[in-house]
mmCIF file of C-alpha atoms in Angstrom:
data_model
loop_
_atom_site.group_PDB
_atom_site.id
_atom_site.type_symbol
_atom_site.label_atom_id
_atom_site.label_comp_id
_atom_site.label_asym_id
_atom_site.label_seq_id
_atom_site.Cartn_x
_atom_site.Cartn_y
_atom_site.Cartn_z
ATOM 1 C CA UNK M 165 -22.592 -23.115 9.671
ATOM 2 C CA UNK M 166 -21.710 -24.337 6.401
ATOM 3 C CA UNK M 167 -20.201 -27.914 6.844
ATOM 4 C CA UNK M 168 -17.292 -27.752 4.708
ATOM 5 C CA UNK M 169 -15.896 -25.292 6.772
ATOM 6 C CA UNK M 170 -13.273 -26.884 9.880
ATOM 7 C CA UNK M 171 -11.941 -25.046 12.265
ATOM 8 C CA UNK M 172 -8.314 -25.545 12.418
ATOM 9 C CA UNK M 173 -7.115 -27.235 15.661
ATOM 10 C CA UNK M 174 -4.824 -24.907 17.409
ATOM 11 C CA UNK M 175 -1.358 -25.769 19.383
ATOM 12 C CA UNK M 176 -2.359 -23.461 22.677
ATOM 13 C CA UNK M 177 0.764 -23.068 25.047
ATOM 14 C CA UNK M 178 0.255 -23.161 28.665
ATOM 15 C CA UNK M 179 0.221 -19.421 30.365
ATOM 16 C CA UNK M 180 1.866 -21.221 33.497
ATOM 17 C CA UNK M 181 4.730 -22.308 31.293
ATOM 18 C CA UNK M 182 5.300 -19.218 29.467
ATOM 19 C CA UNK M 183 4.868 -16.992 32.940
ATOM 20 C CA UNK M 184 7.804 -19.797 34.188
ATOM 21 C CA UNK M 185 10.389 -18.895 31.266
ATOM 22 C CA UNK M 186 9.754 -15.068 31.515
ATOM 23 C CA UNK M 187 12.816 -13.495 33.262
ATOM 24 C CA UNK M 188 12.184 -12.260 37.220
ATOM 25 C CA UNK M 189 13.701 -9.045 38.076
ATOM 26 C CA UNK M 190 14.546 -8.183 41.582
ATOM 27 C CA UNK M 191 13.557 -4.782 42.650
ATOM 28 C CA UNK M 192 16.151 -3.062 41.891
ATOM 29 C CA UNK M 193 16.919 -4.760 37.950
ATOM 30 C CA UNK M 194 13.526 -3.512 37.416
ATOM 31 C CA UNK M 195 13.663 -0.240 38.201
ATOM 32 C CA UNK M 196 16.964 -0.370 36.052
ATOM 33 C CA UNK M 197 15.076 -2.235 33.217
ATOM 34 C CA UNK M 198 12.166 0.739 33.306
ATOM 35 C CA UNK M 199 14.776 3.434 33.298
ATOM 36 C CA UNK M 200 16.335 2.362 30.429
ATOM 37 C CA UNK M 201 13.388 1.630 28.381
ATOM 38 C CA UNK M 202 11.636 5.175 29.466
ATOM 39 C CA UNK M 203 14.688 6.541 27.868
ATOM 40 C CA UNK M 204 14.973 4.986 24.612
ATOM 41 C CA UNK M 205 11.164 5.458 24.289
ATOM 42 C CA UNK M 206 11.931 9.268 23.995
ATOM 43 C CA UNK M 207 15.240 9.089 22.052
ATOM 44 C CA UNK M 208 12.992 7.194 19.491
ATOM 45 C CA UNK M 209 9.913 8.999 19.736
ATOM 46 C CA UNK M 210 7.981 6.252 20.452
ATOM 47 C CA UNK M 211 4.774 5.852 22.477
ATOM 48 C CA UNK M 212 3.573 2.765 24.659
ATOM 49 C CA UNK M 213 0.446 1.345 23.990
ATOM 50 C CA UNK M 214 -0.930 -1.516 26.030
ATOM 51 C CA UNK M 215 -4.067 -3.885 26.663
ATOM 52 C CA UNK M 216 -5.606 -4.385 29.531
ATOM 53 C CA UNK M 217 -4.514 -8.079 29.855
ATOM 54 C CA UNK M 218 -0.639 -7.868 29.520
ATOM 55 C CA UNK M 219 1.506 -7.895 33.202
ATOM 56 C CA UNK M 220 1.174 -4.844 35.418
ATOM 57 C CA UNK M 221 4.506 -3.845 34.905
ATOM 58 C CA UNK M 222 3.597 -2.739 31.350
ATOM 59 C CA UNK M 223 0.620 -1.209 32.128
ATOM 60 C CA UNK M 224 2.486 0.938 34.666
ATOM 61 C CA UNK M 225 5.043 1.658 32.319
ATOM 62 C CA UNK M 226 2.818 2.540 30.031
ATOM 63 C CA UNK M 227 1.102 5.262 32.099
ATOM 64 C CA UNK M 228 4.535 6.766 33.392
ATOM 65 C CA UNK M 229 5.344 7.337 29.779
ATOM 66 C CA UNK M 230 2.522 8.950 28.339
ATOM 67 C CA UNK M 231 1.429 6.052 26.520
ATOM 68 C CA UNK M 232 -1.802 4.259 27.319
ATOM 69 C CA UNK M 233 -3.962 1.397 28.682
ATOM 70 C CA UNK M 234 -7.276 0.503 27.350
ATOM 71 C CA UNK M 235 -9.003 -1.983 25.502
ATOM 72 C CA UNK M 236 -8.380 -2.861 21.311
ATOM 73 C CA UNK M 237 -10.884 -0.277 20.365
ATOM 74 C CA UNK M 238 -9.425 2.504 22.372
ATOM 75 C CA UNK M 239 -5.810 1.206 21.792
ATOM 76 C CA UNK M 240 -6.474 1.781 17.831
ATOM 77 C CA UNK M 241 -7.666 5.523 18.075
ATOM 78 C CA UNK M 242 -5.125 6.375 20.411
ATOM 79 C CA UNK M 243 -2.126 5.116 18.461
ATOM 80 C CA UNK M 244 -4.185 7.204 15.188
ATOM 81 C CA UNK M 245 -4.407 10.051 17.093
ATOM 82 C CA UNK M 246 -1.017 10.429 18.773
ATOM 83 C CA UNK M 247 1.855 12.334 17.035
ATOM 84 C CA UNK M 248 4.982 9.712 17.689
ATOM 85 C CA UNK M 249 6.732 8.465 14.936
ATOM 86 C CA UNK M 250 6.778 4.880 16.144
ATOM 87 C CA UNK M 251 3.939 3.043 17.984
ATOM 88 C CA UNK M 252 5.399 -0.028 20.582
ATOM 89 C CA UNK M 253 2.030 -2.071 20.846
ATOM 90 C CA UNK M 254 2.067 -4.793 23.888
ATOM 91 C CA UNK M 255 -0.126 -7.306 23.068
ATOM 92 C CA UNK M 256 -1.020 -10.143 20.364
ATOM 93 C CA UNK M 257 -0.311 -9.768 16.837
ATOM 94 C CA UNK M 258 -3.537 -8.222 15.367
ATOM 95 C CA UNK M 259 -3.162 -5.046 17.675
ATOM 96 C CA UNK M 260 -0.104 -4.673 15.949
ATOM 97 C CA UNK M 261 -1.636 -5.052 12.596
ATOM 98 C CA UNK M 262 -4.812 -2.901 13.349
ATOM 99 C CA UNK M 263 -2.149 -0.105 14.388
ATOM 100 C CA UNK M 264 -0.545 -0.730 10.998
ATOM 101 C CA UNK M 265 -3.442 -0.791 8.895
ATOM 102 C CA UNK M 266 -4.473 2.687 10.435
ATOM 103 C CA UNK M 267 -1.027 4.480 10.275
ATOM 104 C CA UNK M 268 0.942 2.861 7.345
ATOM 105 C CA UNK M 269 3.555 5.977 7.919
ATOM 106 C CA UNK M 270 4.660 4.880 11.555
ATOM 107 C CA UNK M 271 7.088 1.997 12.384
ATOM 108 C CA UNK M 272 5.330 -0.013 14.361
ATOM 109 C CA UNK M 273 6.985 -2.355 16.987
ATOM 110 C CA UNK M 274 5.771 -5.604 19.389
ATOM 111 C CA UNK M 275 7.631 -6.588 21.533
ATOM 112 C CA UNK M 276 7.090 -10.320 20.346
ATOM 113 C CA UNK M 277 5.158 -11.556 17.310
ATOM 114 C CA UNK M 278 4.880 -14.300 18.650
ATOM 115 C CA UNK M 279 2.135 -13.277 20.200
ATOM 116 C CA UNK M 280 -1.073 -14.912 19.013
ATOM 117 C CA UNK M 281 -5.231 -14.751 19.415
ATOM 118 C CA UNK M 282 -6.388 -18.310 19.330
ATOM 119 C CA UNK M 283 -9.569 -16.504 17.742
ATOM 120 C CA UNK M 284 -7.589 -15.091 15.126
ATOM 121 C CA UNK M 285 -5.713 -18.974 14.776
ATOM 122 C CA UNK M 286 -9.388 -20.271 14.190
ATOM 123 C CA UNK M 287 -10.720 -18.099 11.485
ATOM 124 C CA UNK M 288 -7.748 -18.728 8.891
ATOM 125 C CA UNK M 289 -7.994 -15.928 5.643
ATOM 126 C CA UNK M 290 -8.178 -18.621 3.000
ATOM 127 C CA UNK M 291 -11.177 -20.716 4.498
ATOM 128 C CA UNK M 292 -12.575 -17.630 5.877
ATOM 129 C CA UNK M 293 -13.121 -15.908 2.384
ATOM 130 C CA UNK M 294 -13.886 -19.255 1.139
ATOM 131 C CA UNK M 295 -17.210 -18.975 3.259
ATOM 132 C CA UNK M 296 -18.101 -15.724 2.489
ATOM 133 C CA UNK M 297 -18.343 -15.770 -0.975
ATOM 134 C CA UNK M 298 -20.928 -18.632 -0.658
ATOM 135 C CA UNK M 299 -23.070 -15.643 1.198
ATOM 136 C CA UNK M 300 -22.592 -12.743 -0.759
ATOM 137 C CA UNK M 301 -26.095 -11.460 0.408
ATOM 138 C CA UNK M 302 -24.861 -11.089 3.832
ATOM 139 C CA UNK M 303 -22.599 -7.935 5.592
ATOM 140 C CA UNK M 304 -19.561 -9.356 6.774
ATOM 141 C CA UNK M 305 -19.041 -8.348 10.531
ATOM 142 C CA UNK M 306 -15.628 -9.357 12.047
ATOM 143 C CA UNK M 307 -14.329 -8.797 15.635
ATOM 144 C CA UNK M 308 -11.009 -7.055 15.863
ATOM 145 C CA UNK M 309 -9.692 -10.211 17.104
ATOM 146 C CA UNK M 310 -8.430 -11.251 13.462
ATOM 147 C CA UNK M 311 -5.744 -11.194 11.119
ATOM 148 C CA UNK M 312 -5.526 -8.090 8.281
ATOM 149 C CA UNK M 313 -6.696 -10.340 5.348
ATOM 150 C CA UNK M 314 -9.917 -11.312 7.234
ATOM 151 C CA UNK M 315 -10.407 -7.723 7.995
ATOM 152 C CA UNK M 316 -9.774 -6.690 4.229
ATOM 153 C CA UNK M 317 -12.589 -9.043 3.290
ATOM 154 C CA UNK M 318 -15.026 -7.544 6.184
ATOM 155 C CA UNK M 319 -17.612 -4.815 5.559
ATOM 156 C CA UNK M 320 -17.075 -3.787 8.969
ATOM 157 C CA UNK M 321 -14.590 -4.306 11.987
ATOM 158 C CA UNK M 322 -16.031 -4.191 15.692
ATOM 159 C CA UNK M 323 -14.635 -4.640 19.216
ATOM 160 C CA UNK M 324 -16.824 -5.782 22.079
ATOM 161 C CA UNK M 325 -18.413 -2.213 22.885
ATOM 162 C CA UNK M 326 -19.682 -1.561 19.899
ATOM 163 C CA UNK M 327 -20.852 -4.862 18.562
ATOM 164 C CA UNK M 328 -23.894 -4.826 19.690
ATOM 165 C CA UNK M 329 -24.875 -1.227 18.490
ATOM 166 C CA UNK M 330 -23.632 -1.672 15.217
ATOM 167 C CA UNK M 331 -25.062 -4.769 14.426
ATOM 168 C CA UNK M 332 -28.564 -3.286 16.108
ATOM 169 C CA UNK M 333 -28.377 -0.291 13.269
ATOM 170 C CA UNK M 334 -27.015 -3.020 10.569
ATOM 171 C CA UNK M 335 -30.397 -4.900 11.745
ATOM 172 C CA UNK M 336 -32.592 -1.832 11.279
ATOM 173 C CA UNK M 337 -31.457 -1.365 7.661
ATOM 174 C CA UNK M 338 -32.492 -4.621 7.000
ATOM 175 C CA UNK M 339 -28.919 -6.386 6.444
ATOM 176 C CA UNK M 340 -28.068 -10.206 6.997
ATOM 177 C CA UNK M 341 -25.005 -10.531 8.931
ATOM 178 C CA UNK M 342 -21.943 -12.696 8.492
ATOM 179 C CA UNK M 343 -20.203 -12.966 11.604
ATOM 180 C CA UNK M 344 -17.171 -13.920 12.504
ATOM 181 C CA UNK M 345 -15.140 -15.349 14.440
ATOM 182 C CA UNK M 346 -16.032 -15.514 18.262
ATOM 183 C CA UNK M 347 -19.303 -18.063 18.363
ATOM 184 C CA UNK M 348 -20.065 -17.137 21.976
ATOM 185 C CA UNK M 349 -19.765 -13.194 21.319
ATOM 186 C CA UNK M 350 -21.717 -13.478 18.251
ATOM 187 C CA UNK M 351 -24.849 -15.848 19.894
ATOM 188 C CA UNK M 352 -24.940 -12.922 22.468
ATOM 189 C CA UNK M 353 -25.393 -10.048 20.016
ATOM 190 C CA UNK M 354 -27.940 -12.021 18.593
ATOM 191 C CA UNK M 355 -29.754 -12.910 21.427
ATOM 192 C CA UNK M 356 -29.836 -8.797 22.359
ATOM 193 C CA UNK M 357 -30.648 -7.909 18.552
ATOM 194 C CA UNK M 358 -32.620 -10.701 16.873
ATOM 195 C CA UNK M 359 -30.824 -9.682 13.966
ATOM 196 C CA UNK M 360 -30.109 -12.433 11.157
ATOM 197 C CA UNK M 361 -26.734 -13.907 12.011
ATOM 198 C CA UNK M 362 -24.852 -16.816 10.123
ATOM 199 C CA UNK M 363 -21.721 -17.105 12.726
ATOM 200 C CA UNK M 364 -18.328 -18.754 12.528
ATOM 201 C CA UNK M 365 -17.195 -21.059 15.719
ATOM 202 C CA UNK M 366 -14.254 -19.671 17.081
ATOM 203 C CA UNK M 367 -13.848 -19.469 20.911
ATOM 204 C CA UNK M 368 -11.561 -17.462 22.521
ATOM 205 C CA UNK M 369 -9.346 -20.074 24.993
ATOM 206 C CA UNK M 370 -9.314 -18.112 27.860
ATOM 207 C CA UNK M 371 -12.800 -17.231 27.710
ATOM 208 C CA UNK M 372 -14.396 -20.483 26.897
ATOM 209 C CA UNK M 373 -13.070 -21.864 29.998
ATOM 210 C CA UNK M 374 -14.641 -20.457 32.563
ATOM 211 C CA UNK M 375 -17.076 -22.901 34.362
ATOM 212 C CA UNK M 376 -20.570 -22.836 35.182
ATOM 213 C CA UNK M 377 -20.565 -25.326 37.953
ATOM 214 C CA UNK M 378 -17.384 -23.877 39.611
ATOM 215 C CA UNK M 379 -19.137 -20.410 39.497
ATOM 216 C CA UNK M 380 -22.082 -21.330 41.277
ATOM 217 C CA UNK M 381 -20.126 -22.799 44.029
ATOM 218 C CA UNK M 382 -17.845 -19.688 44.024
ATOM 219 C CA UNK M 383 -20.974 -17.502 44.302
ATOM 220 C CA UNK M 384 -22.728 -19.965 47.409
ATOM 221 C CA UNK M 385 -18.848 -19.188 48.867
ATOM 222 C CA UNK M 386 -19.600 -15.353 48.474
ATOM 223 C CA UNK M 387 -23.481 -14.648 47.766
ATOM 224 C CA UNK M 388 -22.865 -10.995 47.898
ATOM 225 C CA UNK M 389 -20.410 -11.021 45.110
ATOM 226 C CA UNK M 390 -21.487 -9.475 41.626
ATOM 227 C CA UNK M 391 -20.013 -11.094 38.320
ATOM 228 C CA UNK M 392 -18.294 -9.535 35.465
ATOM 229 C CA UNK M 393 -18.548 -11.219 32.516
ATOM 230 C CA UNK M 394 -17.150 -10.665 29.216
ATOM 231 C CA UNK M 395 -19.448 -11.652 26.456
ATOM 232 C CA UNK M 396 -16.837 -13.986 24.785
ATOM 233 C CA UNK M 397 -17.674 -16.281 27.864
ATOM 234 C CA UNK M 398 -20.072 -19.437 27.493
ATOM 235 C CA UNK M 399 -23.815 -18.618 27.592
ATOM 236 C CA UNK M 400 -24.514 -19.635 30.798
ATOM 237 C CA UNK M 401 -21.767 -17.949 32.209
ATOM 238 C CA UNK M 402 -23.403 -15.218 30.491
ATOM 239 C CA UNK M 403 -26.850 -16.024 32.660
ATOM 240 C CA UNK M 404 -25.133 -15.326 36.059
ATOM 241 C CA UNK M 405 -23.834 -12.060 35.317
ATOM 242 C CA UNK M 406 -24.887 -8.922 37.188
ATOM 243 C CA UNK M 407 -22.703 -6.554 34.284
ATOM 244 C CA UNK M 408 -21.647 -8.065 30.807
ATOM 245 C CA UNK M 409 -19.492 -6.418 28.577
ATOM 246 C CA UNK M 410 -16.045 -5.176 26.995
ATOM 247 C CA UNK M 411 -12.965 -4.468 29.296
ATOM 248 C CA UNK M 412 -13.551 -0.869 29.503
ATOM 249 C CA UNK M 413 -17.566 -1.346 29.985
ATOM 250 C CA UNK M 414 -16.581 -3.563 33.191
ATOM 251 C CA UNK M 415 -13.937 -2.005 34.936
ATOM 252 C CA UNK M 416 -17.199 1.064 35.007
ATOM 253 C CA UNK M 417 -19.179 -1.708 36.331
ATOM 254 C CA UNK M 418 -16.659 -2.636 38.620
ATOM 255 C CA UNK M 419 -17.574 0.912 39.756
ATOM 256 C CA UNK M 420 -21.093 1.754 39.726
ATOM 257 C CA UNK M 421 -22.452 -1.457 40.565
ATOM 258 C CA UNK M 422 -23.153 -1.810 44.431
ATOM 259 C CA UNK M 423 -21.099 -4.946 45.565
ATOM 260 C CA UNK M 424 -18.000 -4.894 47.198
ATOM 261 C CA UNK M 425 -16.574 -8.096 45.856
ATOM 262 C CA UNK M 426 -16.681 -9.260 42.132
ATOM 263 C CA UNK M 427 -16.342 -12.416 40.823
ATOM 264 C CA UNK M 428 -14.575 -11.397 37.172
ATOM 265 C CA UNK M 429 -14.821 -13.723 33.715
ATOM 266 C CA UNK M 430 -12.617 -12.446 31.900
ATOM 267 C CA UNK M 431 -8.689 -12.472 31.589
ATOM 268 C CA UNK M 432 -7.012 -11.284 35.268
ATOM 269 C CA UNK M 433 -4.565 -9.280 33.543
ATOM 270 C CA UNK M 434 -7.454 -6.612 33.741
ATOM 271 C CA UNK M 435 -7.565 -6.890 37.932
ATOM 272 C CA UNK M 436 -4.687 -3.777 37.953
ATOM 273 C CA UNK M 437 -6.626 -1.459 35.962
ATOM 274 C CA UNK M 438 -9.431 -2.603 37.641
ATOM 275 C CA UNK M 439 -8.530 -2.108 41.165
ATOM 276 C CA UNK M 440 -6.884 1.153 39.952
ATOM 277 C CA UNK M 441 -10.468 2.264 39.131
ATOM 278 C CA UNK M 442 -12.251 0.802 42.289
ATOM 279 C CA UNK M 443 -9.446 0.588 45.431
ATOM 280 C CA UNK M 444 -11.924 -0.058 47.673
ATOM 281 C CA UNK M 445 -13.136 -3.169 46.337
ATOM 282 C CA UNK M 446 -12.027 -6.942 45.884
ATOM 283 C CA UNK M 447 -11.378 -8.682 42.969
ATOM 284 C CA UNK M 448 -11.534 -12.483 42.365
ATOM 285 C CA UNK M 449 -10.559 -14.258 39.051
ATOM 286 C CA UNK M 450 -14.027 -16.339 37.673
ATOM 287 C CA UNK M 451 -12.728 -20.358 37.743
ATOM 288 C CA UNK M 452 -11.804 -22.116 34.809
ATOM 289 C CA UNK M 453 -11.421 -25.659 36.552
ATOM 290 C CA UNK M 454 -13.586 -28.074 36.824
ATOM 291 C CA UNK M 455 -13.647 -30.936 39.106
ATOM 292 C CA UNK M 456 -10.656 -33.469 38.499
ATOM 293 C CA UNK M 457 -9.926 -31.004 35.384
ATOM 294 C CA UNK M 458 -6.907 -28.481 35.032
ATOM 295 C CA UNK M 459 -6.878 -25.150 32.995
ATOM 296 C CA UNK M 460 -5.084 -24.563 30.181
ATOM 297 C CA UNK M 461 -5.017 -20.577 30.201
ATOM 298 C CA UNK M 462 -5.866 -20.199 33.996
ATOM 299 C CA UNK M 463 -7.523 -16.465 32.963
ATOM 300 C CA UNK M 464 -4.834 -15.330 31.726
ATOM 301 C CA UNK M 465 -4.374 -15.981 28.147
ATOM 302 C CA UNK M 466 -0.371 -17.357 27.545
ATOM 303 C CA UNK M 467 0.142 -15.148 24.288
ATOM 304 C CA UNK M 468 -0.617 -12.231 26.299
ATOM 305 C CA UNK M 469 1.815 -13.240 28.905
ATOM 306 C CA UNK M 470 4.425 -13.208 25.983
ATOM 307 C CA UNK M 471 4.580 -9.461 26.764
ATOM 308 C CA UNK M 472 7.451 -8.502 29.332
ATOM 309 C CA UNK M 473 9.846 -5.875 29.922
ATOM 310 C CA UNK M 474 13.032 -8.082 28.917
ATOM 311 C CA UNK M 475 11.424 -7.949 25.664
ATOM 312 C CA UNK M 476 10.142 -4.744 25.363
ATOM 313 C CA UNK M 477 14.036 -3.481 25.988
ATOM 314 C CA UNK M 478 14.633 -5.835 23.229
ATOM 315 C CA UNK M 479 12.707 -4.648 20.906
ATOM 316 C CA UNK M 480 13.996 -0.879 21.392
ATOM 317 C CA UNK M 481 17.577 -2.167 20.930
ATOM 318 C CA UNK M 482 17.180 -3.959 18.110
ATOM 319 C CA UNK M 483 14.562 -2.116 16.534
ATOM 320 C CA UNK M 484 13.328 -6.494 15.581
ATOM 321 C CA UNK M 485 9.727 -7.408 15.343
ATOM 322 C CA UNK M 486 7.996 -4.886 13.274
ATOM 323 C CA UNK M 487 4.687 -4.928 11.922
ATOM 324 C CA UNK M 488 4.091 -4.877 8.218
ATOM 325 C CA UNK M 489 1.135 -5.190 5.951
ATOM 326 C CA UNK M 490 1.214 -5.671 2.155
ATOM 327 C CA UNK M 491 -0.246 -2.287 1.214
ATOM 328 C CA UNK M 492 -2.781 -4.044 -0.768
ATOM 329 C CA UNK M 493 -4.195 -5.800 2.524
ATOM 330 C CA UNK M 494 -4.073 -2.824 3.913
ATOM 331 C CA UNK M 495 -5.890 -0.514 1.901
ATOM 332 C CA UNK M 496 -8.815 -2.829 1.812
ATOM 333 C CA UNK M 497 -8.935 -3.521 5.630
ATOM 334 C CA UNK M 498 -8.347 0.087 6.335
ATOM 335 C CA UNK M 499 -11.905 0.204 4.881
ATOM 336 C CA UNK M 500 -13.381 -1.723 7.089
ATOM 337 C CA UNK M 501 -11.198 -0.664 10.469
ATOM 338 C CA UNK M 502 -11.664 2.829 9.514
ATOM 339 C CA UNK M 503 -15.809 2.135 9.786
ATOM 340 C CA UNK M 504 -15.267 0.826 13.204
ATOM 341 C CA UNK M 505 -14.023 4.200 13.836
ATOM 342 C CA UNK M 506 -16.251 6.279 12.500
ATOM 343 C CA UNK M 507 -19.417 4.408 14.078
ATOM 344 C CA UNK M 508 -17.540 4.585 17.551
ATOM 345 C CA UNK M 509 -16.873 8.619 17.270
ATOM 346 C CA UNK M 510 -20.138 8.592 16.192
ATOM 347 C CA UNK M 511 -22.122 6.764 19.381
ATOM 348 C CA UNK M 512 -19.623 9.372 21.436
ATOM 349 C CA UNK M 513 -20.995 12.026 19.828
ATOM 350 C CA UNK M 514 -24.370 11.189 20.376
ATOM 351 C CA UNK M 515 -23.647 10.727 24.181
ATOM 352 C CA UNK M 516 -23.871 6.748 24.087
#
């Protein structure tokens, strides 16, 4: 990493606090809360689309409406695909902007932009470009998990299911990559690959907090337990996983893997879709304390929490927090989106 290059110290607000100023609904206020949205979703022709890691109630909501749940990737080609004139995207502010950046002709809403990806905080456009143009042999590769600018300066945009493909057939063509931003993410597709990697330091701050110590002494608690780990997790969190991958890649590990109890490193927000796919089995959030410590996100990450169905109504009232991106942003990272794609349709294809 080139040492004139700092990454920016973030301002990270505490999940428990923001989970403490979200309103509570009774029962009955929600059920009032969901009718109403339901119906101005279809008196504006507008389609949910949610991540994995916002509250349960969305997720639901989402499902009831014809909308849908998955992870960034599958979030993206759904909103492409689906005919509504407006696209409401729960979750942080690059979701928003991907869905932009793909379908410049639909208003698309969130129902907070304030909403943030402390990986996307950490790789700012300016320094980001900065760094490289001092590698202009190299194929810029950036996660979805940053802003439009950074994504109009990539070659290529990839989630975590098909990093490690794409950067495999980058590899085999010879190319130097440029990653950016996750450091743990990208140190794991280059472990897998051996492929030439020059990699920015971002961590994401739910991810990087998971513990190896407290892990051990969950699993010596429950030694039949297998872990899930998402590979934006520490290395040797990495080591003690029995399935590592994207969202949708564990909740099918969750699955087909043997154990009736799982130990899960990644954000708990993804324990409803989770337990919707496996009913059967139990679910336990990885730690992210260590001794005399306290957590910061508690695996849950506090811009997702943002999300909530007093906003949500908001946002369909007021028609507030739109997404726009200067066209000529756009047209460049629609370049680079639009490979990520194109390479995904194309591992379906092939049966991958």
């Amino acid at each position: 990493m080139n040492k004139a290059i700092t990454i920016p110290l973030i301002k990270v607000p505490l999940t428990a606090h923001i989970e403490a100023l979200n309103p509570h609904y009774s029962p009955e206020q929600k059920l009032r809360v969901k009718a109403q949205i339901k119906q101005k979703l279809k008196e504006q022709d507008a389609v949910l689309v949610a991540h994995y890691y916002v509250e349960r109630d969305l997720q639901e909501l989402a499902e009831e409406t014809g909308g849908y749940v998955s992870d960034s990737l599958d979030m993206a080609r759904f909103g492409n695909e689906h005919p509504a004139k407006t696209l409401i995207v729960a979750g942080v502010r690059f979701m928003g902007e991907t869905a932009k950046i793909l379908n410049p002709e639909k208003r698309v809403l969130m129902p907070t932009l304030e909403a943030e990806c402390s990986l996307d905080l950490e790789c700012p456009a300016e320094q980001f470009i900065a760094f490289c143009d001092e590698h202009p042999d190299r194929t810029v590769v950036v996660y979805s998990n940053t802003s439009a600018e950074v994504k109009a300066r990539a070659d290529y945009v990839v989630t975590s299911s098909i990093a490690v493909d794409l950067v495999t057939w980058l590899d085999e063509q010879g190319k130097k990559i440029l990653w950016a931003p996750d450091k743990h993410l990208g140190r794991y597709i280059q472990r897998l690959t051996g492929a030439d990697m020059l990699l920015w330091q971002a961590a994401c701050v739910v991810h990087d907090e998971f513990k190896f110590r407290a892990l051990g002494e969950m699993l010596d608690k429950y030694p039949d337990a297998g872990v899930l780990v998402h590979p934006e997790s520490p290395e040797d969190i990495i080591r003690l996983a029995d399935a590592v991958g994207s969202t949708s890649q564990l909740i099918k590990a969750a699955q087909t893997l043997p154990h009736q109890r799982f130990i899960v490193a990644t954000d708990s927000g993804i324990f409803y879709k989770m337990q919707q796919a496996a009913p059967d089995k139990t679910f336990i959030a990885a730690p992210t304390m260590g001794e005399g410590a306290t957590c910061k996100s508690c695996a849950h990450c506090p811009w997702m929490a943002m999300n909530g169905l007093h906003n949500l109504l908001s946002v369909l009232e007021t028609g507030g927090n739109e997404i726009f991106v200067e066209e000529s942003v756009r047209v460049k990272a629609l370049r680079s989106t639009q490979r990520m794609l194109d390479f995904a349709k194309m591992r379906r294809d092939s049966g991958h």
